[in-house]
Every structure is written in structure tokens, then in C-alpha cells.
Short mmCIF file of C-alpha atoms and ligand atoms in Angstrom, two decimals:
data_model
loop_
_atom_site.label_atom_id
_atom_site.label_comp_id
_atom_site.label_asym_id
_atom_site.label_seq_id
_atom_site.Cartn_x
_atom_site.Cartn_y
_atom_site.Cartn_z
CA UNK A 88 8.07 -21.72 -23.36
CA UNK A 89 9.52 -21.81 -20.03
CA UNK A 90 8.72 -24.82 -17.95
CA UNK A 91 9.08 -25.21 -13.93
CA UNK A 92 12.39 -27.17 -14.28
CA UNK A 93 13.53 -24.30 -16.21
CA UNK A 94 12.67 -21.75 -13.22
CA UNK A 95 15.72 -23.33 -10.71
CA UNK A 96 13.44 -25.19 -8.44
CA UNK A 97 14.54 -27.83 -5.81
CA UNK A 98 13.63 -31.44 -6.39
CA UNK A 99 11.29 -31.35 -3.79
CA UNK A 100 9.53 -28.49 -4.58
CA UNK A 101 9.12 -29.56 -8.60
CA UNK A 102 7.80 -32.81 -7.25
CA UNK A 103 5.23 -30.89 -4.90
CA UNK A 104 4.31 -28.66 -7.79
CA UNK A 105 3.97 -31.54 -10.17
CA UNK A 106 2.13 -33.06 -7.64
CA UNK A 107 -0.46 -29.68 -8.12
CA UNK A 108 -0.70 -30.76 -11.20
CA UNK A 109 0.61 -27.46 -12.69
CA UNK A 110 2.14 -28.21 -16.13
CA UNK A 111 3.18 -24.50 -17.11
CA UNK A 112 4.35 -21.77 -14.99
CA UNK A 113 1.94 -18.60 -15.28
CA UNK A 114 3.49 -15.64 -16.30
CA UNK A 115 3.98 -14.01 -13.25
CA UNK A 116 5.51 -17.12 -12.14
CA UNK A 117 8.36 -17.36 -14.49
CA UNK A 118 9.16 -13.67 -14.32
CA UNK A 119 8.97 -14.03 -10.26
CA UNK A 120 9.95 -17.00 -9.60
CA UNK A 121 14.31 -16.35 -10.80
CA UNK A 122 14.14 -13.30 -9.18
CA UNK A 123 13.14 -13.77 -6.00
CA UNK A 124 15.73 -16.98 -5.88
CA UNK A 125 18.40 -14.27 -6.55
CA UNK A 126 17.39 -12.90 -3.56
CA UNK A 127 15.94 -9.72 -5.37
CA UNK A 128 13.24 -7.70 -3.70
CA UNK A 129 10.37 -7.85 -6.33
CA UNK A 130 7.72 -5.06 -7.36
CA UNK A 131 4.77 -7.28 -8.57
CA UNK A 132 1.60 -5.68 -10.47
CA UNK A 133 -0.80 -8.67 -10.60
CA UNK A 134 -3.79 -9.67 -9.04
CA UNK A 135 -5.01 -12.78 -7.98
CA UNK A 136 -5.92 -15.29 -10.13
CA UNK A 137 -2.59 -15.34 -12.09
CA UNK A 138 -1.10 -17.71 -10.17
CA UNK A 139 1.02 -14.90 -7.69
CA UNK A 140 0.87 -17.07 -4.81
CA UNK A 141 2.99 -19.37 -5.92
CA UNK A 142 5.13 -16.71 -7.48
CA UNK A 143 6.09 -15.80 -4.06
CA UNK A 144 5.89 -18.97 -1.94
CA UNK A 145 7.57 -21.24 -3.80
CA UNK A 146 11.03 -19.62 -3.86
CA UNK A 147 10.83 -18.17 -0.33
CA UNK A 148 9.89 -22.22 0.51
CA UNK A 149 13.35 -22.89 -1.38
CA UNK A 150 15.08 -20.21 0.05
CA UNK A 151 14.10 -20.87 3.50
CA UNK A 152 15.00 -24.80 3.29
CA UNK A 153 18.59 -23.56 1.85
CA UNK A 154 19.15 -21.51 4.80
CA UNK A 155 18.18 -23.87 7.40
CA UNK A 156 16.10 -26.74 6.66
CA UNK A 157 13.18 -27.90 8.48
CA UNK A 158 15.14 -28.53 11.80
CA UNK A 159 13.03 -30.19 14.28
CA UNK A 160 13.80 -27.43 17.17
CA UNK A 161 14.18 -24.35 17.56
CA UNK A 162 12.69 -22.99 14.11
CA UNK A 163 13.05 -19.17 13.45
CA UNK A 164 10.72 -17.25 11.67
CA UNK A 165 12.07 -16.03 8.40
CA UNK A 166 8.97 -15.42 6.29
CA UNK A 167 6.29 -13.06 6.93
CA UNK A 168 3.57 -12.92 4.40
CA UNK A 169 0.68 -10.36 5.21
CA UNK A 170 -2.42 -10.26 3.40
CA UNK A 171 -5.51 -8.44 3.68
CA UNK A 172 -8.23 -10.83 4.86
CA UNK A 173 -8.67 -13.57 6.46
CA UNK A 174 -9.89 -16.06 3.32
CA UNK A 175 -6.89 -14.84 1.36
CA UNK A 176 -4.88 -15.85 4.16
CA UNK A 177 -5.95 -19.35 4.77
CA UNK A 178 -5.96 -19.88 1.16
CA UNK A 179 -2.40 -18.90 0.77
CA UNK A 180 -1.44 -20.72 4.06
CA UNK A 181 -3.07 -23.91 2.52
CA UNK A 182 -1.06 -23.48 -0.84
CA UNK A 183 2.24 -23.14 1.42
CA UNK A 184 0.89 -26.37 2.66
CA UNK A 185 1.00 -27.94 -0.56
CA UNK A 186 4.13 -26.73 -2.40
CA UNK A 187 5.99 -27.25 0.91
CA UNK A 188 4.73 -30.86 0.99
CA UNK A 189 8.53 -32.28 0.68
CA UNK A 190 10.22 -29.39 2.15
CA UNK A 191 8.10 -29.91 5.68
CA UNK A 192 9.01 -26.46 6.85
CA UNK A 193 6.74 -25.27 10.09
CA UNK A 194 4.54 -22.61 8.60
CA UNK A 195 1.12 -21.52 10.39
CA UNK A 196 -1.79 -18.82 9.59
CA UNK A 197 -3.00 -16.31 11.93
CA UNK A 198 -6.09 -13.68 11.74
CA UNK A 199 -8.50 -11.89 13.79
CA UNK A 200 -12.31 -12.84 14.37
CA UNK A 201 -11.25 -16.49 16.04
CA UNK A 202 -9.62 -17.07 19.84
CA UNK A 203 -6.17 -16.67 19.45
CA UNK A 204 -4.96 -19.99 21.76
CA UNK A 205 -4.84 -22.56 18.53
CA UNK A 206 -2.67 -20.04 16.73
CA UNK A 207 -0.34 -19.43 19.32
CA UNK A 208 0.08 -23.32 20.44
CA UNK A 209 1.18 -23.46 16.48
CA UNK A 210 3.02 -20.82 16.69
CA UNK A 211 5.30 -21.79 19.74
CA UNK A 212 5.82 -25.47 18.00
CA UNK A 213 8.03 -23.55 15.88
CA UNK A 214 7.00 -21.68 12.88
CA UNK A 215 9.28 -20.60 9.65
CA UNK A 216 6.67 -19.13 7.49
CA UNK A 217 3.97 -17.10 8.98
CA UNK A 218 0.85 -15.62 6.97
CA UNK A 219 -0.68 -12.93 8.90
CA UNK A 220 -3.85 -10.54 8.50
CA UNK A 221 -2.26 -7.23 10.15
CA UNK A 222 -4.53 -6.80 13.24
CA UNK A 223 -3.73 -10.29 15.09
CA UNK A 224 -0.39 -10.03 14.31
CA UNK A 225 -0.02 -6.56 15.82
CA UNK A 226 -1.80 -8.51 18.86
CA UNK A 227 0.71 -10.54 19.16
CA UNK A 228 3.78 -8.95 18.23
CA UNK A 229 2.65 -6.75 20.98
CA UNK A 230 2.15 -9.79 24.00
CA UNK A 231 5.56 -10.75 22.33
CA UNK A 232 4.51 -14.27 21.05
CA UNK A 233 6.08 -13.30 17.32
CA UNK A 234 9.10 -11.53 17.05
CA UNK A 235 10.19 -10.31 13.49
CA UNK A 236 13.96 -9.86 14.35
CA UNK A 237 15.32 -13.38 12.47
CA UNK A 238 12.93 -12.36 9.45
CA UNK A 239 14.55 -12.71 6.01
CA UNK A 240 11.78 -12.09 3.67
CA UNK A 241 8.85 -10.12 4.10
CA UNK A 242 5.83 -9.92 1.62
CA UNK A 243 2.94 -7.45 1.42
CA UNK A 244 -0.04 -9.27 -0.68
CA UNK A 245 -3.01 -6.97 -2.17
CA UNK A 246 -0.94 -3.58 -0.83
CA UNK A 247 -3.99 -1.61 -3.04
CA UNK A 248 -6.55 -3.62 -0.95
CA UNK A 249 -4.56 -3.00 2.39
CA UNK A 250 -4.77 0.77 2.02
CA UNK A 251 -8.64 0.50 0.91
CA UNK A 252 -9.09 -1.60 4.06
CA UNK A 253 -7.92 1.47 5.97
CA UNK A 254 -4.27 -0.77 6.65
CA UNK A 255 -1.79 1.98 6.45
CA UNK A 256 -1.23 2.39 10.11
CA UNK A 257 -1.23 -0.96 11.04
CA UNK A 258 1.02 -1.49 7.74
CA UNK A 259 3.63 0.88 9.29
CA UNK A 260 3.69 -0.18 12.64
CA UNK A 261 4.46 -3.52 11.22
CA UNK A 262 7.49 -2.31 8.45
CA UNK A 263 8.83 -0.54 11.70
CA UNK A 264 9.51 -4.00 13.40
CA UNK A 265 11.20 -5.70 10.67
CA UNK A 266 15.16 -5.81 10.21
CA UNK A 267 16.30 -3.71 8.19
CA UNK A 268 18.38 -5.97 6.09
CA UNK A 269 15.67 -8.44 4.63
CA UNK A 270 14.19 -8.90 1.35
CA UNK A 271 10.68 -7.76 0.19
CA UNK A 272 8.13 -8.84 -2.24
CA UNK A 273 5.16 -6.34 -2.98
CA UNK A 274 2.09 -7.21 -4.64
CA UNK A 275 -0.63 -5.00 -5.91
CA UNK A 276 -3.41 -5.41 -8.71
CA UNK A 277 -2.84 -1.28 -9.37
CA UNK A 278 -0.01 0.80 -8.57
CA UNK A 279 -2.17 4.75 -7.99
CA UNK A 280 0.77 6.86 -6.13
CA UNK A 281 0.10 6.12 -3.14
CA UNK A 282 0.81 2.24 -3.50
CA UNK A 283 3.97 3.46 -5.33
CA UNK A 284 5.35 5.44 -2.62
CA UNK A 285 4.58 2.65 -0.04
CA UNK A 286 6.64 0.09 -2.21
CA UNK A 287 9.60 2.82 -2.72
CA UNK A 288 9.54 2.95 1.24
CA UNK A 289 9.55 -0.88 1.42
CA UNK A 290 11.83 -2.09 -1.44
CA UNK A 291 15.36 -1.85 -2.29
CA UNK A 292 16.12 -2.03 -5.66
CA UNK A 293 13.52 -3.97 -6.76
CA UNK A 294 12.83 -5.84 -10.20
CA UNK A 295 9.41 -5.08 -11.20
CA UNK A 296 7.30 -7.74 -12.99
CA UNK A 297 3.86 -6.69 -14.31
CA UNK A 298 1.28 -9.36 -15.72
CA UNK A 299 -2.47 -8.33 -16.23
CA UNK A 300 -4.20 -5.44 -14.94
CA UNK A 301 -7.40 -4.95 -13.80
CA UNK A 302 -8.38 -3.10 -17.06
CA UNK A 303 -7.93 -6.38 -18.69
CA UNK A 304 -10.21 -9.47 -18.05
CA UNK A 305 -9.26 -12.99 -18.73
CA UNK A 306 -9.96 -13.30 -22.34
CA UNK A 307 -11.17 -17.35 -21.77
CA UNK A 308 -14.42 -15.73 -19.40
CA UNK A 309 -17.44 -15.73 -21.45
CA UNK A 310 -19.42 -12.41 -20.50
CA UNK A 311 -23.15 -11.82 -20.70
CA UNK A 312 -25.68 -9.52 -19.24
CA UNK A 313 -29.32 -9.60 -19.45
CA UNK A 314 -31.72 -6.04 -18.88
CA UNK A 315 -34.64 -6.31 -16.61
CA UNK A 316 -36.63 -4.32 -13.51
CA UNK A 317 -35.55 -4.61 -9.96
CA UNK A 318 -38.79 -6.56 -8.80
CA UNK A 319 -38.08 -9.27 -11.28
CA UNK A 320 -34.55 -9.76 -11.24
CA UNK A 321 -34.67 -13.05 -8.60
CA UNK A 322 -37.10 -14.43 -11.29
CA UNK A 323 -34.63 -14.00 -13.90
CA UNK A 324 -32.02 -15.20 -12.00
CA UNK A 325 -33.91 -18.31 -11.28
CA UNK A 326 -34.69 -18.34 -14.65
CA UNK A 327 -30.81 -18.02 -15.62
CA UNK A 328 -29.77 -20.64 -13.61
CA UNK A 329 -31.90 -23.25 -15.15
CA UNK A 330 -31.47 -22.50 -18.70
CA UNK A 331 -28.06 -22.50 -18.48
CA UNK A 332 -28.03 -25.37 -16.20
CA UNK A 333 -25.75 -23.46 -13.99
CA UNK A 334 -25.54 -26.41 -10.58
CA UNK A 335 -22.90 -23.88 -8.93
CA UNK A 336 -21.91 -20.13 -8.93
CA UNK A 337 -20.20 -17.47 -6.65
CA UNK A 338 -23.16 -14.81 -6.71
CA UNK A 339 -22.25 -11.20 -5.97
CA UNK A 340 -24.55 -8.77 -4.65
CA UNK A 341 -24.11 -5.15 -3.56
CA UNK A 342 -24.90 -5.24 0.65
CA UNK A 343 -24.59 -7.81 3.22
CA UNK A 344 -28.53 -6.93 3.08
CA UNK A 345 -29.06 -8.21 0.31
CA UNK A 346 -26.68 -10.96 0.01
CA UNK A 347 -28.60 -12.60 3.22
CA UNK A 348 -32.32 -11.59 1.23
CA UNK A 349 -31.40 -13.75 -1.72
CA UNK A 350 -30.14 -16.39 0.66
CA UNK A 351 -34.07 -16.68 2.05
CA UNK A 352 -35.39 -16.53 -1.48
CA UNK A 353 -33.04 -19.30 -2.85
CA UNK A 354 -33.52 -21.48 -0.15
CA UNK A 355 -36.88 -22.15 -1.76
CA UNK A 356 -35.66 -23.09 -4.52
CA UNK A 357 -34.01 -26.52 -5.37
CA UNK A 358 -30.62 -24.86 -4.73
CA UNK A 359 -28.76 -24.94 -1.54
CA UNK A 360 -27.23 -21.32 -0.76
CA UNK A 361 -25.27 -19.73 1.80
CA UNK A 362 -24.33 -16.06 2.27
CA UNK A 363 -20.50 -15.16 3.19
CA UNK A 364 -20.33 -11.15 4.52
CA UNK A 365 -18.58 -8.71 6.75
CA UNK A 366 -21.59 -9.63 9.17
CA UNK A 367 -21.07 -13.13 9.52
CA UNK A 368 -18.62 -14.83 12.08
CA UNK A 369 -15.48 -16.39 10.87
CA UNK A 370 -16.44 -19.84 11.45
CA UNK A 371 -19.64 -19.26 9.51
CA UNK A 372 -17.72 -17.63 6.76
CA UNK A 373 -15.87 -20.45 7.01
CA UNK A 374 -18.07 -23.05 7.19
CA UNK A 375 -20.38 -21.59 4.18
CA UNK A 376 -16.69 -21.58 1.76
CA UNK A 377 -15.84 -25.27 2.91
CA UNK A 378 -19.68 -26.40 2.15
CA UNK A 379 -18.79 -24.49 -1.66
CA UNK A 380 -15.77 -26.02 -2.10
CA UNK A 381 -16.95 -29.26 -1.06
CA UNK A 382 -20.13 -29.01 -3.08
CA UNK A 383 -22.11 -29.23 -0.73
CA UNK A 384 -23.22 -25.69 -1.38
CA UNK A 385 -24.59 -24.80 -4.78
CA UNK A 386 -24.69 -20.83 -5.05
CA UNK A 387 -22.33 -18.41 -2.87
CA UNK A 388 -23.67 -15.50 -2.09
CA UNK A 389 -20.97 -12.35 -1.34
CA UNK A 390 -19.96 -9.24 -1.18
CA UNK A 391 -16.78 -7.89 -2.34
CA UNK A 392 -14.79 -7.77 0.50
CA UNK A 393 -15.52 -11.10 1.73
CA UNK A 394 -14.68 -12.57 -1.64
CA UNK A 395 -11.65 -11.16 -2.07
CA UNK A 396 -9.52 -14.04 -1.68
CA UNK A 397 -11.83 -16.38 -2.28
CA UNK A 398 -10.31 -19.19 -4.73
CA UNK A 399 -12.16 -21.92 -5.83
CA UNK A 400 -11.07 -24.36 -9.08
CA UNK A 401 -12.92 -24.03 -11.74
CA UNK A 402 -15.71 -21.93 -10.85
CA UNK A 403 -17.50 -22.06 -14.03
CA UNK A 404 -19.77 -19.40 -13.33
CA UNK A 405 -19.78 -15.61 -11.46
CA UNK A 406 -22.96 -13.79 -11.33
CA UNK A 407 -23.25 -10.11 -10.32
CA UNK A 408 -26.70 -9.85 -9.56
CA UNK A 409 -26.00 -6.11 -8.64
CA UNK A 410 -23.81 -4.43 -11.40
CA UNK A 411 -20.63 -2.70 -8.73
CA UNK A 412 -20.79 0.91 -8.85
CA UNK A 413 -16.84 0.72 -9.83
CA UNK A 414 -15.79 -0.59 -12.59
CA UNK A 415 -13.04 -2.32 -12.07
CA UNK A 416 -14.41 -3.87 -8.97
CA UNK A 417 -16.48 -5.66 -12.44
CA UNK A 418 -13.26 -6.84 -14.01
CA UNK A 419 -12.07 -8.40 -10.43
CA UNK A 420 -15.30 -10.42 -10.08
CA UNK A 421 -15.68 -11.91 -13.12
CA UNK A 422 -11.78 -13.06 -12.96
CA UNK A 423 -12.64 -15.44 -10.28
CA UNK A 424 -14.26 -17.17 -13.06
CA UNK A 425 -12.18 -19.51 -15.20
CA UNK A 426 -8.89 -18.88 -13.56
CA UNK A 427 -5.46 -20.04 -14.81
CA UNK A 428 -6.43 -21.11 -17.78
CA UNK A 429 -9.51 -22.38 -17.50
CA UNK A 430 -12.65 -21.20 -19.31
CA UNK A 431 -15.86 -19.63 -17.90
CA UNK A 432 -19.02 -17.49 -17.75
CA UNK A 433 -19.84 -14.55 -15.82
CA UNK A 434 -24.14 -13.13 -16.23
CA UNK A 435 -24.37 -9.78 -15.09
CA UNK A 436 -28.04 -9.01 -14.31
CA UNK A 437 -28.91 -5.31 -14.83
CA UNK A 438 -31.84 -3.15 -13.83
CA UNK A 439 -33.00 -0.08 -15.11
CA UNK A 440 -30.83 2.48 -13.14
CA UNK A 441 -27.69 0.23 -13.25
CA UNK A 442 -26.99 0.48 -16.87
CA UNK A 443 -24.60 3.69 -17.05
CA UNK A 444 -22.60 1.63 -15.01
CA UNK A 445 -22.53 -1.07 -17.79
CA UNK A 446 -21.17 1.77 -20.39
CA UNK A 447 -18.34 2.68 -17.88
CA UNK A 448 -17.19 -1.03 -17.46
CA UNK A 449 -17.10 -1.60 -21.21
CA UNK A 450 -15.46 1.36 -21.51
CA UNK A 451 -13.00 0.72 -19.24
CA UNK A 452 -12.14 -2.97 -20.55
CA UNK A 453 -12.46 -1.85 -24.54
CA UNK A 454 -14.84 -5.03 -24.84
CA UNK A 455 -19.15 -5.14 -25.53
CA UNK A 456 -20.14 -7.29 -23.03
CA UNK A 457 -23.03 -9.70 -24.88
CA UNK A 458 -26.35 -8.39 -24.26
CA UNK A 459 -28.85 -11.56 -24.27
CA UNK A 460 -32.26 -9.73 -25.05
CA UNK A 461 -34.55 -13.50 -25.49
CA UNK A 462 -35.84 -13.81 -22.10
CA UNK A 463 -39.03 -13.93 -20.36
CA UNK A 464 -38.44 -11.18 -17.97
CA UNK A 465 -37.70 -8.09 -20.17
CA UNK A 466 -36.43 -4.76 -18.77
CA UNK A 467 -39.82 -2.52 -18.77
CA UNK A 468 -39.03 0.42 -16.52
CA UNK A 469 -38.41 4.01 -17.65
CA UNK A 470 -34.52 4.43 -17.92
CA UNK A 471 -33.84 6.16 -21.28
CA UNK A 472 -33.17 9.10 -18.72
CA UNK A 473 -29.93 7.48 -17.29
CA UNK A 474 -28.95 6.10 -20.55
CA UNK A 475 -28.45 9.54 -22.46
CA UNK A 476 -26.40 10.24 -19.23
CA UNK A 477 -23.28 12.15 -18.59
CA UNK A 478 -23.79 15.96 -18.92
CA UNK A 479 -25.25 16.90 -15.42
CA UNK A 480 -28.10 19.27 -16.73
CA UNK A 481 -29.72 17.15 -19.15
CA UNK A 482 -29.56 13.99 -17.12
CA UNK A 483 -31.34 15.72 -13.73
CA UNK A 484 -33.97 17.06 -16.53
CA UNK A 485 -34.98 13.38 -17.60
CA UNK A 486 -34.39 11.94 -14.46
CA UNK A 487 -37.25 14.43 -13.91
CA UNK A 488 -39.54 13.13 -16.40
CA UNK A 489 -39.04 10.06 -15.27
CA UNK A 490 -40.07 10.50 -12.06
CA UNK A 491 -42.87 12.58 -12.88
CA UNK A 492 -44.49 10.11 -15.65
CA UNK A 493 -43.88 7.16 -12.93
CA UNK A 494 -45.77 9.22 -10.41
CA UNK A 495 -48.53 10.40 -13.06
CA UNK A 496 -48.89 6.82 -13.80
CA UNK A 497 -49.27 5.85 -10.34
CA UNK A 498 -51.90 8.88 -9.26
CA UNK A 499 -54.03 8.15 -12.59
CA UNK A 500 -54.03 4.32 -11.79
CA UNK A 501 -55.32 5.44 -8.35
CA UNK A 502 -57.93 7.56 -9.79
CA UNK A 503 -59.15 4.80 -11.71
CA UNK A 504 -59.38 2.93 -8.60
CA UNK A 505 -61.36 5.77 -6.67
CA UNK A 506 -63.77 5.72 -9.41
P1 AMP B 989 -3.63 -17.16 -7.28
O1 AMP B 989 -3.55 -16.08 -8.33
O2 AMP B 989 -2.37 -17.33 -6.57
O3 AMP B 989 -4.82 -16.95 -6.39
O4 AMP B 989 -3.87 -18.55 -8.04
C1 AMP B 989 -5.03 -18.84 -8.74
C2 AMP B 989 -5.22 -20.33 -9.00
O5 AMP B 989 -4.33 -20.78 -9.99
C3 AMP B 989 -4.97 -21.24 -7.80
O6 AMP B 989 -6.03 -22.19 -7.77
C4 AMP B 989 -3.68 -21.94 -8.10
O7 AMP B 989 -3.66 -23.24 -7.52
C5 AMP B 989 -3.71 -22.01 -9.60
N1 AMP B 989 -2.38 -22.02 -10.20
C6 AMP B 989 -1.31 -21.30 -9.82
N2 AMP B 989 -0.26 -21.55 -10.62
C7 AMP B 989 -0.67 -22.43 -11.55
C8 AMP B 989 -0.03 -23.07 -12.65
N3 AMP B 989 1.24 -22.81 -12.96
N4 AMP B 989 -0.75 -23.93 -13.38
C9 AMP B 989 -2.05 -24.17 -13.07
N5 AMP B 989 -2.71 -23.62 -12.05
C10 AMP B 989 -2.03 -22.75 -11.29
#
């Protein structure tokens, strides 16, 4: 198997990755990694959690100090790597940080949602590699504090995510600054056609490498899923957690609503939780993934968007305690358990209504997902009517039934009440 002093790296760069502690090169890693030193614009299918980051920034650090160093003035920008959200961005900033430990190149980070003076003191010390989210840096490309025109390599992270995010326009008014002559790396988890004519716009004969999709879990995540009702499922969570002696987990839930309810309800428990949404500032957002990462935070509580991104070693466990509407939404959760390698569990908790939803996401991954039926808080509500879903007609008949028995139930109980 190829190792990293097989991929062409630098001494100081194999040191700094050593220094990771990375012992193998993923496989995006050793299909990226040659390529991009050959100065190749790159078509990458992979998502994160395979290791991409480092497929990019490690040979644009080494091709960067081969062009010109780290000299101590007058440093010219000649990376540009833009990324969807702000988490992703800090994270890949602080992995720059690391594999460019020996190199010493000036690289920064800039987003929105924060004051922009820090960023642009760092940026006028000099900066060589920039990570941007695409609204600040339209900001200040347009007060002309970042110029693009000594670019050599420009990357577009999570292009899927980018256009779901509503991106495009700021995504071309960004392309439209950069020299023509450059290289570019493009990375998306799916490639639908409108992500494929993007990249043909963007790239220039590009080698494509392809690891996992998003149909495809990691094989090493254990995956269970317990049935219940909707008014017991914080009881069976709690319940969860202590029999399987989970201490920490990255909890998803469907709305910033609820993500902030389940907050208030674990806060009585013995568990410290925090909540990290589209609602909440960036330094909060912040704050609550530092207090995870440090442990000083048990449970994270998010929501899709504001966990894309989020990377955090070994994160044994991922709990959807709503089952996502989409299924491969599913498949990208549970991947932020036991990345690279590593081994871990994701408990999907699922109430009556949700369970069609189940069927589509096994479908769509080819795998059972194990259904743990031994618990205290057993599913008791009326679904057989979404279950024996699909065909329109008969499905609005039982949802009927279901309705009307519930209702029956509730006048008789009533009744009984009156009397
Ligand atoms: P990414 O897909 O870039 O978000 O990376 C996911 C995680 O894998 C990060 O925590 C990286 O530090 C880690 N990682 C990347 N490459 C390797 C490697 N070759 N060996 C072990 N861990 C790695």
C-alpha cells in the first residue's frame, strides 16, 4: 500500500504529517495528493470525513513553498480555498495550521457573522493561503483588502453544499475575479448536473478521483435504531445514553427549535449540553464546539447545516434524535461517527410517523439498519398506516383511520369522563 513518503512530499511536510500522527494516506489522499503536485486541476467526488482536506492542502502547502517560500515580506496570495460555512472553514484553516507547521507559510481564515478588523490586520501581515466563506470575501474583495490577481490555485470545497446554500451567485462573482491561468481543485460529495456543469466551467482538464459516496456509509459505524412515540422519545434517549454509557455524542435534531428544547431538558440531567444552530451567534457556535472538543461539553446538539463541517476525533457516537426527511442527509450524519478509520455507533431514535423514512434510507444504502426492540419505552402509537406506504390512495385511506380511531379514542375517553 502506498505510504506518505511514497506520495512526493517535502521533508517538512512528511515530518508535519507524521507529526499528525497519520500512518496511511486515505484514499483520496493518494489518488490527490500526485496529481495536484503535477500541477493538475483535480475533479474530486468525496465528502468529508475521508481525509480530503489534506488531499488538497498538503500539496498546494508544497507547491506554494516551491514557488516562493515563506518570505518574511511582501507575501502574495496564491491559494484561495472557499468553503461553505464558517466551522468547515476554521477547521480546514486549523489543519493548514498543522501540516504547514515546518513550511511557516502566512495563511489566515475569514467568514461572516464576526467584525471583520482581526481578519484584515491578518490579512495585511501578509497572507499566502486564504480560506474564505464566500460572503466576507466578496466584502472584501470589494473594499479591495484581497486581491485574487497573484492566485495560483483556487479550490471550491462542498460545491453540492455551496449551491444548496443558495452560493451560485456569489460563486460566480468570485470565479470572475480569478486569473485565468491558475489551477483548480473541486470537491463535491455528489456530482447531480448542475455541480457537473459548474466544475466543466471551472476546470481544465481535470483528473477526476472519486472515493465514497454518500450512498455508502463507513462500514466501521455500528448502526442502530430504536421505535418509540414522540412524547417519550427524551426518555428513551436518556435511557440510551445510560445503558450504553454513552459520556459524549453529537445529537442531531430536525429545527433550531428543537435542538434548543432538548438543550433545557438535558440540562437536568447529569449531562452538560449545548445547542450549535443557524440562530446562534458565531462566538456562541463557537464557544459551544470548543467546550465539545475540549470535553467540557458532553452532548452537541445540531442541526444539519451547522454541523456540516464539524470534525471532531473520534466521536464515538451520533444520535439522530429526529430521523432527516432525506436520506442521504442520514448517511452524512452518521459518517461523522468513527471517521478515518476509526470505529463507531450512530442510534437513530424513531417515532411513529418517521419510519417510511427509515425504509428509504435502507434502501438507499442496501444495508438493515439494527432494530433494538428490548427497551422500556416501546413504540405504541398507531402507524401501520404509514408503514404500508407508497401508493398515494391507500396511504391517505389509513392515514384516515388513523386519525379517526385516535380521535374516537380521545371523544370516548372524554365521555367516560363526562359520566
Ligand atoms: P476530512 O475528511 O478532511 O474532514 O478529515 C477527517 C479526519 O480525518 C480529520 O480529523 C483528519 O485529521 C483525519 N485524517 C485525515 N487524513 C488522515 C490520515 N491519512 N490518517 C489518519 N487520519 C487522517
Amino acid at each position: 500500500m502506498t505510504q506518505f513518503d511514497q506520495l512526493g512530499l517535502i521533508d517538512p511536510i512528511y515530518r508535519a504529517v507524521a507529526d499528525k500522527g497519520y500512518e496511511t494516506p486515505t484514499p483520496i489522499q493518494r489518488q490527490a495528493i500526485p496529481k495536484v503536485l503535477q500541477r493538475k486541476d483535480v475533479l474530486g467526488i468525496a465528502q468529508t470525513g475521508t481525509g480530503k482536506t489534506a488531499a488538497f492542502s498538503i500539496p498546494i502547502i508544497q507547491l506554494i513553498h516551491q514557488i516562493d517560500g515563506a518570505p518574511r515580506h511582501g507575501k502574495k496570495l496564491r491559494a484561495l480555498i472557499l468553503t461553505p460555512t464558517r466551522e468547515l472553514a476554521i477547521q480546514i484553516e486549523e489543519n493548514i495550521r498543522d501540516y504547514n507547521r515546518y513550511t511557516k507559510l502566512g495563511h489566515a481564515v475569514i467568514f461572516g457573522g464576526v467584525k471583520q478588523g482581526r481578519q484584515v490586520e491578518q490579512l495585511k501581515r501578509g497572507v499566502q493561503i486564504l480560506v474564505a466563506t464566500p460572503g466576507r470575501l466578496i466584502d472584501l474583495m470589494d473594499q479591495g483588502i484581497i486581491s485574487l490577481d497573484d492566485l495560483k490555485i483556487f479550490v471550491l470545497d462542498e460545491a453540492d453544499r455551496m449551491l444548496d446554500m443558495g452560493f451560485i451567485h456569489d460563486i460566480k462573482r468570485i470565479t470572475k475575479r480569478l486569473p485565468s491561468k491558475r489551477q483548480t481543485l473541486f470537491f463535491s460529495a455528489t456530482m447531480p448536473d448542475n455541480i457537473l456543469q459548474l466544475s466543466q466551467n471551472l476546470l481544465h482538464n481535470p483528473v477526476r478521483v472519486e472515493v465514497e459516496t454518500r450512498s455508502k456509509p463507513a462500514d466501521h459505524v455500528r448502526q442502530l435504531m430504536y421505535r418509540t412515540d414522540k412524547s417519550k422519545k427524551i426518555d428513551l434517549l436518556q435511557y440510551i445514553l445510560k445503558e450504553e454509557q454513552i459520556e459524549t455524542a453529537l445529537i442531531f435534531t430536525r429545527t433550531k427549535y428543537g435542538a434548543d428544547k432538548l438543550v433545557r431538558k438535558l440540562k437536568k440531567t447529569d449531562y452538560r449540553a449545548a445547542a450549535i444552530h443557524g440562530n446562534k451567534s458565531q462566538n456562541q457556535r463557537q464557544a459551544a464546539l470548543k467546550g465539545f472538543k475540549a470535553g467540557k461539553i458532553d452532548l452537541l446538539i445540531a442541526t444539519d447545516i451547522a454541523a456540516r463541517g464539524i470534525d471532531i476525533k473520534q466521536l464515538g457516537h451520533v444520535i439522530n434524535y429526529n430521523v432527516p426527511n432525506i436520506s442521504e442527509t442520514y448517511v452524512h450524519r452518521i459518517g461523522r461517527s468513527g471517521r478515518a478509520g476509526e470505529s463507531g455507533t450512530s442510534i437513530t431514535i424513531v417515532q411513529g410517523d418517521e419510519w417510511p423514512y427509515i425504509k428509504d434510507i435502507e434502501k438507499l444504502m442496501k444495508k438493515r439498519i439494527e432494530l433494538i426492540k428490548d427497551h422500556p419505552y416501546p413504540q405504541t402509537e398507531q402507524t401501520e398506516v404509514k408503514e404500508t406506504k407508497k401508493s398515494s390512495k391507500p396511504q391517505a385511506k389509513g392515514r384516515n383511520h388513523g386519525k379517526k380511531k385516535s380521535s374516537h379514542r380521545w371523544r370516548s375517553k372524554k365521555k367516560v369522563a363526562q359520566s
